[in-house]
Amino acid sequence: MFKDLITNLFTNYYETVAVIIFGIGFTTLLLNKNLIKKIIGFNLMDNAVYLFLASKGYVEGRKAPIVVNNVMDVNAYINPIPAGLVLTGIVVSVSVTAIMLALTVKLYRRYHTLDIDEIAIISRKGGI
Amino acid sequence: MSKLKENYKDSFSQKFSDFMTGDLEVPDSIHARKKQDRVDKIVEADQFFSEFTTSDDIQRRELYQAFKHRRFVKHANKIYSIMSAVIGLIIIIILLITVAYLPEFGNKSNPDNNVVSQRYIENGLEETGAVNIVSGMILDYRAFDTFGESNVLFIACCCVLILLRNDDDEINPDEDVIDFKRDIILEKAAKFLVPVILVFGIYVVLNGHLSPGGGFSGGAIMGAGLILFANAYGFERMERLFSYSTFKKITFGALLFYGVAKSYSFFTGANHLHSIIPLGTPGAILSSGLILYLNICVGLVVACTMYGFFALFKRGRI
Amino acid sequence: MEFLRNMPFFCIILSMVSAVIISIMSDRAARVFSLMVIGAVGIMSGLTLFYVIWLGESYTYYMGHFPAPWGNEIRVGILEAMTAIVFSIVMFASVLGGAKRVFVDVTPKKRNLYYIMVDLLLAALLAMIYTNDLFTGYVFIEIMTISACALIMIKDNGHCLVAAAKYMIMSLIGSGLILLGLSMLYDLTGHLLMSNIKEVIELNVENGVYQLPLTVTVGVLCVGIAIKSALFPFHSWLPDAYGYSTATSSALLSSLISKGYIFLLIKIMYRVIGMEVIATTRIGNVFFLFGVAGMIMGSVRAIAQTDVRQMIAYSSVAQIGYIYMGMGLGTKLGMMAAIFHIFAHSSAKSMMFISVDGLSYVADDSKEFDNLGGSALKNPIAGITFTVGACSMIGIPMLAGFIAKVCFADAAINASTIKLVIVMLALAFSTLLNAVYFMRAIISIYRPIRAEEQVKMHPKEPAFIIACVIFVCLNIYLGLHAQPMLDLIIAGIDMFA
Amino acid sequence: MPVFHIILLGLLIVCAIAACTSRKLINSVVIFMSFSLVMCVIWFLLESPDLAITEAAVGAGVTSILFFLVLRKINALNAYDADDEEDEDYKNKIIESESESHE
C-alpha cells in the first residue's frame, strides 16, 4: 500500500512537486504576516496550480500544438487545452498581484508598516 | 567571515541595493543640491501622504507594541502559527495522497486526451484558420473566457487607478522630474533596446496565430519596452508619446472593438447564421478570421495596462 | 418569440460593454447609464423567465460557432432567470438608494470608476448564474472578487483599506483552492463543461475508479467557495468589509456577492458532481454543522455589537449559516428553502444597509446605538424601511423571512430525526437571538426625541424614497405571494438535474 | 524519469521555500524572480512555448518590476522585515515593568 503510494508519486513527479509548492504557498499566505510575503505566497500557489494543469496536458513524445507541415494528427501534438487555461490564469494572477501590491503601498503610506495584524490592531484601536 | 563583512560595502549586492534605493554618492555639487531638493520634496510628499503626524504615529505603534506583548496575545499568535503550519502540512499530505491516485503523468490514454482535444487538433486549422492551435482555441472555441480575461485586466487597471491616483495635481507637480535621474548607461542601452523590444513585441502579437505567443505575451513585451523607455528618458518625454488620454483612448477603443466583434461572432454562432468574416488561407498573415484583430486588441490593452501599472506605482498618475 | 432566447446573452454582453463605455463618461452620466443598464438587464431577465416558462424546459446557448464540448456555452433555466431578476432588482434599488452617499464618500475623479465596478459586478454575477462551463465560472469569480474589493476600498479611509486587504487575502486562498479543484476535476474527467463532467463522473462512479481523488476534489471546491461566501469559521473579513464601506457597497456585498458564490456552489452540486455523489461524500453534513454553528455564533456576536452596521454584518454571518444549513439537509425541500432564503435575505439585508444609511445621516453620521435614538422620527421613511427589514429577518408573518423559516422547518421534518431536532432547536434559538438584537435596534431608533436635541431632518430625496419603496414592495411580495415562487424554485431545481 | 526535469523541479521547490523564509524582502523578491525563470524553462520542457514566452515577459519581467517599485516605495530595500531589535528592547521593558508591578 505505502510502497504503491510512493511509486505512484514518483510516476506523477510533476504533480507531486506542484502539490508541494501549492502547500508552501498556502502556508505562507496563511502564516506570514508580511503583506509582500503573502503576495509571494499567493503567486507560488497559483504557479503551482498552473504547473499541475500544464503537466496534465503533456504527453510523452508529442510536440507543441503548432501545426507543422500540415500534419493534423492527434498523435503528433500535445493537448492544447491546459495551455490555454494556464494562459488565462496567468493574466488573472498578474492582475491580482498588481492590485495587492497597490493595496500594500496604500496601507504602508497610512500605517508605516507591512504587518497585517499590526495594521488591523492600529486601525481598530486608533479609530482610523 | 569577518573579512567578508568588512568588504561588504564594496560588494556587488550592496552596490546593487544602493543603486535600487538611489543612494549612489554624487560628487558633483549641483547633483548634490538636486538630490537634497528631491529628498525635501519627497519628505513633503510623504508627510502629505501620512495621515497622522509623527508623534501620533509613535503613540499608536507603542499602543500596538503594548498590545502585542500581552501574554494572551502572544499565546494566541503562537497557537495561530502552529495551527496554520499544521493545516498547511495536512493539506500537503492529503493532496499528495490524492496525486498518487490521479491518472499517470504523460500517458496518452488519460481522460483528458479525449474527443475535445482531438477536434481541436484535427479540425482546428480548418475551423479557426489558426496554425497555433492554442491561439485558435482561446480566441475562437473558448472566446468567452478570453473576453472575461481581458475584462479582468481592465478592472485591475481601474482598481490600481482607484488606489494610487493622486487627485490633487498641485501637491507634487513634478515628482516624476525630481524622481528622475539621467543615467548615461541606461540611456544608451535603451536607445538600442527599446526599438528592438517594441518590434519584437509587435511581431509576437501579429504572429500570434502562426507561431507561439499572441496578444497577451506580445503585449507584455511591448509594455516592458515602454517601461524601459520611461525609465531611461523620464515621464516627461514619455508623455509626448503616451499621455493619459492616449491610454484611455487606446484601451477604450480596443476593448470596445473586442466586445462588438465578439458579440457579433457569438450572436451569429448561437443563431446558426452565416458569419461574413472570411478565414483566409491558413499560414498567411492575414488569415484566421477575427483572431488576428483580437490579438492586436488584446496586445494593445495589455501593453497599456502594464505601462499604466508601472506609471501609477511610480508617480501616481499615468 | 424565438428571438427571446438571446436575452441572457444580451444581458451579459450589455453589462460588460457598458462597463467599458462608462470609462469615458462623467460621473453623473455614469450613474444614470449604469442604472439604465441594470434596469434593462432586469427587464430582459423577466423576458427570459417568460420564455423559459413558455418553453417548459431549459436550453443551452452557444457562445460561438461550436457545439457543446468544444465551445463555451451558457445554460438558461427557470432558477437562473429568477435569480437574475431578483438580483437585478436588488442591485437597482441599492445603487439608486445609495447614490447620494457615493457622491459624498468617493472623490470626484473616482466616481465613474465606481460605476464601472458596479457594472462589471453585474456582468460577473450574470455570467456566474448562467454559465455552463466551470472555467468560465472561475474567470468570473475572479472578476467578482476584484470588483468587490474595489467596492470596499473606494471609500478612502483606513478601515476600508484594511477590510479590503483582509477580504482580498481570504479570497485569494479561496480562489486558489477553487482553481486547484477545477484542475483536478479536469484531470479526472477531461471536460470543463458541466454536463459532460457529470456524465464522466457517473461513469467513473459506476466503474468504481478515482473514488478518493473525486472526494478530495469535491472537498477542495466546496471549501474554496465556502471561504469566499463567508461561511462561519471563515467570516473574519466580513464585519469590517460590510461595516465600514459605503452604503451601496455594503448592500451589494451582503446581498449579491456572497449569494452569487452560493448559487454557483448549488449549481456545481447539482450539475457537476450530482447529488448522489454529494450524498456519498457527506459534504452535506459538514455544511449542516458549520451552518448551524454560524447561525448561533453570528447572532451571539451581533448582540455584542454597539455599532448598528457591525450588528447587521454579523447578522449576515448568521443568515449565511441558514442557507448552508438548508443545503446541508440534503433534500430537495431543504435546497428549496435555501434558495428562497437567498432571495429573502438579499432583499432584506440590502434594504437594511440602505435605510441605516438614511438613519445615520440624521444622527450626524454616527452609527452607534446611543446616538441613533429618535432617528426614525427624523427620517420616517428610512425608519419604516429598517423596521420592515428587521421584521423580515426576525420572521414576522407576511414578510419574506417568515416564509423562509417555515420552509426550513418543513424541510427538516422530512430529514432524519437528529437533523430535525437540531434544526428546530437552532431555528428557535436563532430566532430568539434575532428578535433580541433587532428589537433593541428598532426600540432605540424610535426613542422619542428629547427637547434639548436639535432636529436635523432628512432632506426629501426622490431616489432614496423610490429605492425604499422598491425594497418594501419586494419584501412584501415575497412574503405574500410565496407559493408561486416556491413552485417555480422546485421546477427550476428539477430542471437542474 | 529524465534527470534534467528532476533537477529543475528540485530547484523550484528550493526557490519556493527560500522565497518564503528569507528574512530580507528584497531577497524574497529576487528569489521569486528566479522561480519564474525556472518555471519558464519548465514550460519549454512541457512543450508549451506560448506559456514560456508569457511567463518570461510577465513573471520575470513586469511582476518583478512592480515588486521592486513597491519595495522602493516602502523603503524596504535595506530593512529587515521581521521583529527588529527595537522590538526586543521594548519586550524586555514590558516584562520588567510587569514583574515590578507584581512585586
PDB file of C-alpha atoms in Angstrom, chain B residues 51 91 94-95 97-99 101-104 110-120 127-128 137 140-149 151-152 154-169 244 248-249 251-253 255-256 259-260 262-275, chain C residues 2-3 5-6 9-10 12-13 16-17 19-24 61-67 69-74 107-110 112-114 116-117 120-121 127 131 133-137 139-140 142-143 146-147 149-150 153-154 161 177 180 184 186-193 200 210 212-214 216-217 220:
ATOM      1  CA  GLU B  51      -2.457  60.545   7.631  1.00  0.00           C
ATOM      2  CA  ILE B  91      -3.180  19.905   3.072  1.00  0.00           C
ATOM      3  CA  ILE B  94      -3.941  14.973   1.652  1.00  0.00           C
ATOM      4  CA  LEU B  95      -3.067  16.324  -1.769  1.00  0.00           C
ATOM      5  CA  ILE B  97      -2.222  11.005  -1.354  1.00  0.00           C
ATOM      6  CA  THR B  98      -4.668  12.305  -3.963  1.00  0.00           C
ATOM      7  CA  VAL B  99      -1.937  12.808  -6.518  1.00  0.00           C
ATOM      8  CA  TYR B 101      -4.297   8.104  -7.344  1.00  0.00           C
ATOM      9  CA  LEU B 102      -4.556  10.528 -10.241  1.00  0.00           C
ATOM     10  CA  PRO B 103      -4.032   9.445 -13.863  1.00  0.00           C
ATOM     11  CA  GLU B 104      -0.436   8.823 -14.827  1.00  0.00           C
ATOM     12  CA  ASN B 110      -5.513   9.715 -19.806  1.00  0.00           C
ATOM     13  CA  PRO B 111      -9.094  11.004 -19.582  1.00  0.00           C
ATOM     14  CA  ASP B 112      -8.118  14.472 -20.757  1.00  0.00           C
ATOM     15  CA  ASN B 113      -6.871  13.280 -24.160  1.00  0.00           C
ATOM     16  CA  ASN B 114     -10.407  12.813 -25.389  1.00  0.00           C
ATOM     17  CA  VAL B 115     -12.700  13.985 -28.175  1.00  0.00           C
ATOM     18  CA  VAL B 116     -12.322  17.619 -27.146  1.00  0.00           C
ATOM     19  CA  SER B 117      -8.604  17.910 -27.731  1.00  0.00           C
ATOM     20  CA  GLN B 118      -8.919  15.604 -30.722  1.00  0.00           C
ATOM     21  CA  ARG B 119     -11.211  18.000 -32.519  1.00  0.00           C
ATOM     22  CA  TYR B 120      -9.099  20.993 -31.559  1.00  0.00           C
ATOM     23  CA  GLU B 127     -12.409  25.762 -38.409  1.00  0.00           C
ATOM     24  CA  THR B 128     -10.445  28.664 -36.999  1.00  0.00           C
ATOM     25  CA  MET B 137      -8.623  27.602 -29.010  1.00  0.00           C
ATOM     26  CA  ASP B 140     -12.320  31.139 -31.106  1.00  0.00           C
ATOM     27  CA  TYR B 141     -13.522  27.965 -29.409  1.00  0.00           C
ATOM     28  CA  ARG B 142     -13.361  29.339 -25.898  1.00  0.00           C
ATOM     29  CA  ALA B 143     -13.554  33.038 -26.704  1.00  0.00           C
ATOM     30  CA  PHE B 144     -15.946  33.887 -23.884  1.00  0.00           C
ATOM     31  CA  ASP B 145     -13.307  33.009 -21.261  1.00  0.00           C
ATOM     32  CA  THR B 146     -10.806  35.198 -23.023  1.00  0.00           C
ATOM     33  CA  PHE B 147     -13.244  38.078 -23.168  1.00  0.00           C
ATOM     34  CA  GLY B 148     -13.639  37.706 -19.420  1.00  0.00           C
ATOM     35  CA  GLU B 149      -9.877  37.643 -19.079  1.00  0.00           C
ATOM     36  CA  ASN B 151     -12.070  42.401 -18.621  1.00  0.00           C
ATOM     37  CA  VAL B 152     -10.029  41.200 -15.642  1.00  0.00           C
ATOM     38  CA  PHE B 154      -9.382  46.282 -17.424  1.00  0.00           C
ATOM     39  CA  ILE B 155     -10.869  46.021 -13.949  1.00  0.00           C
ATOM     40  CA  ALA B 156      -7.427  45.525 -12.417  1.00  0.00           C
ATOM     41  CA  CYS B 157      -6.214  48.707 -14.067  1.00  0.00           C
ATOM     42  CA  CYS B 158      -9.252  50.575 -12.733  1.00  0.00           C
ATOM     43  CA  CYS B 159      -8.548  49.199  -9.261  1.00  0.00           C
ATOM     44  CA  VAL B 160      -4.943  50.363  -9.277  1.00  0.00           C
ATOM     45  CA  LEU B 161      -6.185  53.710 -10.575  1.00  0.00           C
ATOM     46  CA  ILE B 162      -8.579  53.940  -7.616  1.00  0.00           C
ATOM     47  CA  LEU B 163      -5.857  53.095  -5.152  1.00  0.00           C
ATOM     48  CA  LEU B 164      -2.865  55.022  -6.365  1.00  0.00           C
ATOM     49  CA  ARG B 165      -4.060  58.021  -8.355  1.00  0.00           C
ATOM     50  CA  ASN B 166      -3.173  61.406  -6.871  1.00  0.00           C
ATOM     51  CA  ASP B 167      -6.262  63.501  -7.051  1.00  0.00           C
ATOM     52  CA  ASP B 168      -4.543  66.804  -6.418  1.00  0.00           C
ATOM     53  CA  ASP B 169      -2.180  67.741  -9.167  1.00  0.00           C
ATOM     54  CA  TYR B 244      -3.305  59.631 -20.138  1.00  0.00           C
ATOM     55  CA  LYS B 248      -7.772  55.989 -22.271  1.00  0.00           C
ATOM     56  CA  LYS B 249      -8.497  56.121 -25.998  1.00  0.00           C
ATOM     57  CA  THR B 251      -7.947  50.935 -24.015  1.00  0.00           C
ATOM     58  CA  PHE B 252     -11.461  52.100 -24.739  1.00  0.00           C
ATOM     59  CA  GLY B 253     -11.186  51.532 -28.488  1.00  0.00           C
ATOM     60  CA  LEU B 255     -11.979  46.802 -25.616  1.00  0.00           C
ATOM     61  CA  LEU B 256     -14.995  48.168 -27.433  1.00  0.00           C
ATOM     62  CA  GLY B 259     -16.665  43.436 -27.343  1.00  0.00           C
ATOM     63  CA  VAL B 260     -18.520  44.307 -30.531  1.00  0.00           C
ATOM     64  CA  LYS B 262     -17.088  39.004 -30.262  1.00  0.00           C
ATOM     65  CA  SER B 263     -20.759  39.804 -29.745  1.00  0.00           C
ATOM     66  CA  TYR B 264     -21.270  39.588 -33.480  1.00  0.00           C
ATOM     67  CA  SER B 265     -19.465  36.276 -33.591  1.00  0.00           C
ATOM     68  CA  PHE B 266     -21.403  34.887 -30.601  1.00  0.00           C
ATOM     69  CA  PHE B 267     -24.698  36.085 -31.968  1.00  0.00           C
ATOM     70  CA  THR B 268     -24.230  34.567 -35.408  1.00  0.00           C
ATOM     71  CA  GLY B 269     -22.908  31.360 -33.890  1.00  0.00           C
ATOM     72  CA  ALA B 270     -25.778  30.887 -31.491  1.00  0.00           C
ATOM     73  CA  ASN B 271     -28.455  31.601 -34.069  1.00  0.00           C
ATOM     74  CA  HIS B 272     -26.735  29.446 -36.690  1.00  0.00           C
ATOM     75  CA  LEU B 273     -26.328  32.417 -39.020  1.00  0.00           C
ATOM     76  CA  HIS B 274     -23.523  32.588 -41.511  1.00  0.00           C
ATOM     77  CA  SER B 275     -20.670  34.784 -40.351  1.00  0.00           C
TER      78      SER B 275
ATOM     79  CA  GLU C   2     -37.622  32.661 -30.839  1.00  0.00           C
ATOM     80  CA  PHE C   3     -35.669  35.875 -30.547  1.00  0.00           C
ATOM     81  CA  ARG C   5     -33.717  33.081 -26.358  1.00  0.00           C
ATOM     82  CA  ASN C   6     -30.917  35.564 -26.992  1.00  0.00           C
ATOM     83  CA  PHE C   9     -26.536  36.647 -23.826  1.00  0.00           C
ATOM     84  CA  PHE C  10     -27.613  40.262 -24.369  1.00  0.00           C
ATOM     85  CA  ILE C  12     -24.128  39.626 -20.119  1.00  0.00           C
ATOM     86  CA  ILE C  13     -22.673  41.418 -23.131  1.00  0.00           C
ATOM     87  CA  MET C  16     -19.704  44.075 -19.922  1.00  0.00           C
ATOM     88  CA  VAL C  17     -19.628  46.528 -22.823  1.00  0.00           C
ATOM     89  CA  ALA C  19     -18.550  48.990 -18.218  1.00  0.00           C
ATOM     90  CA  VAL C  20     -16.096  49.861 -20.981  1.00  0.00           C
ATOM     91  CA  ILE C  21     -18.282  52.716 -22.220  1.00  0.00           C
ATOM     92  CA  ILE C  22     -18.644  54.183 -18.721  1.00  0.00           C
ATOM     93  CA  SER C  23     -14.880  54.636 -18.527  1.00  0.00           C
ATOM     94  CA  ILE C  24     -15.120  57.724 -20.742  1.00  0.00           C
ATOM     95  CA  TYR C  61     -26.977  28.709 -25.859  1.00  0.00           C
ATOM     96  CA  TYR C  62     -23.686  28.534 -27.811  1.00  0.00           C
ATOM     97  CA  MET C  63     -21.193  31.275 -27.142  1.00  0.00           C
ATOM     98  CA  GLY C  64     -19.546  30.958 -30.529  1.00  0.00           C
ATOM     99  CA  HIS C  65     -19.897  28.730 -33.538  1.00  0.00           C
ATOM    100  CA  PHE C  66     -19.156  25.416 -31.893  1.00  0.00           C
ATOM    101  CA  PRO C  67     -21.406  22.914 -30.101  1.00  0.00           C
ATOM    102  CA  PRO C  69     -17.944  20.037 -25.516  1.00  0.00           C
ATOM    103  CA  TRP C  70     -15.852  22.281 -27.773  1.00  0.00           C
ATOM    104  CA  GLY C  71     -17.129  25.809 -27.378  1.00  0.00           C
ATOM    105  CA  ASN C  72     -18.284  27.879 -24.437  1.00  0.00           C
ATOM    106  CA  GLU C  73     -21.910  27.630 -23.567  1.00  0.00           C
ATOM    107  CA  ILE C  74     -24.469  29.198 -21.285  1.00  0.00           C
ATOM    108  CA  THR C 107     -13.692  61.641  -4.598  1.00  0.00           C
ATOM    109  CA  PRO C 108     -14.888  63.251  -7.836  1.00  0.00           C
ATOM    110  CA  LYS C 109     -12.379  61.650 -10.194  1.00  0.00           C
ATOM    111  CA  LYS C 110     -13.162  58.159  -8.984  1.00  0.00           C
ATOM    112  CA  ASN C 112     -17.229  56.884 -12.658  1.00  0.00           C
ATOM    113  CA  LEU C 113     -14.806  54.109 -11.708  1.00  0.00           C
ATOM    114  CA  TYR C 114     -17.305  53.136  -9.019  1.00  0.00           C
ATOM    115  CA  ILE C 116     -17.560  50.593 -13.792  1.00  0.00           C
ATOM    116  CA  MET C 117     -17.151  48.276 -10.835  1.00  0.00           C
ATOM    117  CA  LEU C 120     -18.680  44.546 -14.053  1.00  0.00           C
ATOM    118  CA  LEU C 121     -20.066  43.098 -10.840  1.00  0.00           C
ATOM    119  CA  ALA C 127     -22.170  35.074 -16.105  1.00  0.00           C
ATOM    120  CA  THR C 131     -22.586  29.678 -17.141  1.00  0.00           C
ATOM    121  CA  ASP C 133     -18.664  25.910 -18.097  1.00  0.00           C
ATOM    122  CA  LEU C 134     -16.530  25.631 -14.980  1.00  0.00           C
ATOM    123  CA  PHE C 135     -13.560  27.601 -16.220  1.00  0.00           C
ATOM    124  CA  THR C 136     -15.750  30.499 -17.302  1.00  0.00           C
ATOM    125  CA  GLY C 137     -17.107  30.327 -13.783  1.00  0.00           C
ATOM    126  CA  VAL C 139     -12.735  33.698 -14.565  1.00  0.00           C
ATOM    127  CA  PHE C 140     -15.901  35.480 -13.488  1.00  0.00           C
ATOM    128  CA  GLU C 142     -12.107  36.481 -10.136  1.00  0.00           C
ATOM    129  CA  ILE C 143     -13.828  39.470 -11.739  1.00  0.00           C
ATOM    130  CA  ILE C 146     -11.737  42.141  -7.735  1.00  0.00           C
ATOM    131  CA  SER C 147     -14.801  44.313  -8.196  1.00  0.00           C
ATOM    132  CA  CYS C 149     -12.557  44.542  -3.349  1.00  0.00           C
ATOM    133  CA  ALA C 150     -12.760  47.776  -5.329  1.00  0.00           C
ATOM    134  CA  MET C 153     -11.760  50.233  -0.856  1.00  0.00           C
ATOM    135  CA  ILE C 154     -13.126  53.056  -2.969  1.00  0.00           C
ATOM    136  CA  LEU C 161      -8.394  49.617   3.151  1.00  0.00           C
ATOM    137  CA  LEU C 177      -8.478  26.189  -3.799  1.00  0.00           C
ATOM    138  CA  LEU C 180      -6.935  23.506  -7.788  1.00  0.00           C
ATOM    139  CA  MET C 184      -8.210  18.125 -10.578  1.00  0.00           C
ATOM    140  CA  TYR C 186     -10.393  18.408 -15.441  1.00  0.00           C
ATOM    141  CA  ASP C 187      -7.734  15.800 -14.875  1.00  0.00           C
ATOM    142  CA  LEU C 188     -10.255  13.199 -13.765  1.00  0.00           C
ATOM    143  CA  THR C 189     -12.809  13.801 -16.482  1.00  0.00           C
ATOM    144  CA  GLY C 190     -11.160  15.602 -19.387  1.00  0.00           C
ATOM    145  CA  HIS C 191     -14.003  18.086 -19.704  1.00  0.00           C
ATOM    146  CA  LEU C 192     -14.755  21.581 -18.475  1.00  0.00           C
ATOM    147  CA  LEU C 193     -18.407  21.694 -19.411  1.00  0.00           C
ATOM    148  CA  VAL C 200     -17.993  11.100 -16.935  1.00  0.00           C
ATOM    149  CA  TYR C 210     -10.919   7.508  -8.968  1.00  0.00           C
ATOM    150  CA  LEU C 212     -10.584   9.090  -3.467  1.00  0.00           C
ATOM    151  CA  PRO C 213      -9.470  11.890  -5.820  1.00  0.00           C
ATOM    152  CA  LEU C 214     -13.098  12.712  -6.529  1.00  0.00           C
ATOM    153  CA  VAL C 216     -10.883  15.307  -2.266  1.00  0.00           C
ATOM    154  CA  THR C 217     -11.767  17.381  -5.313  1.00  0.00           C
ATOM    155  CA  VAL C 220     -11.455  21.360  -2.114  1.00  0.00           C
TER     156      VAL C 220
END
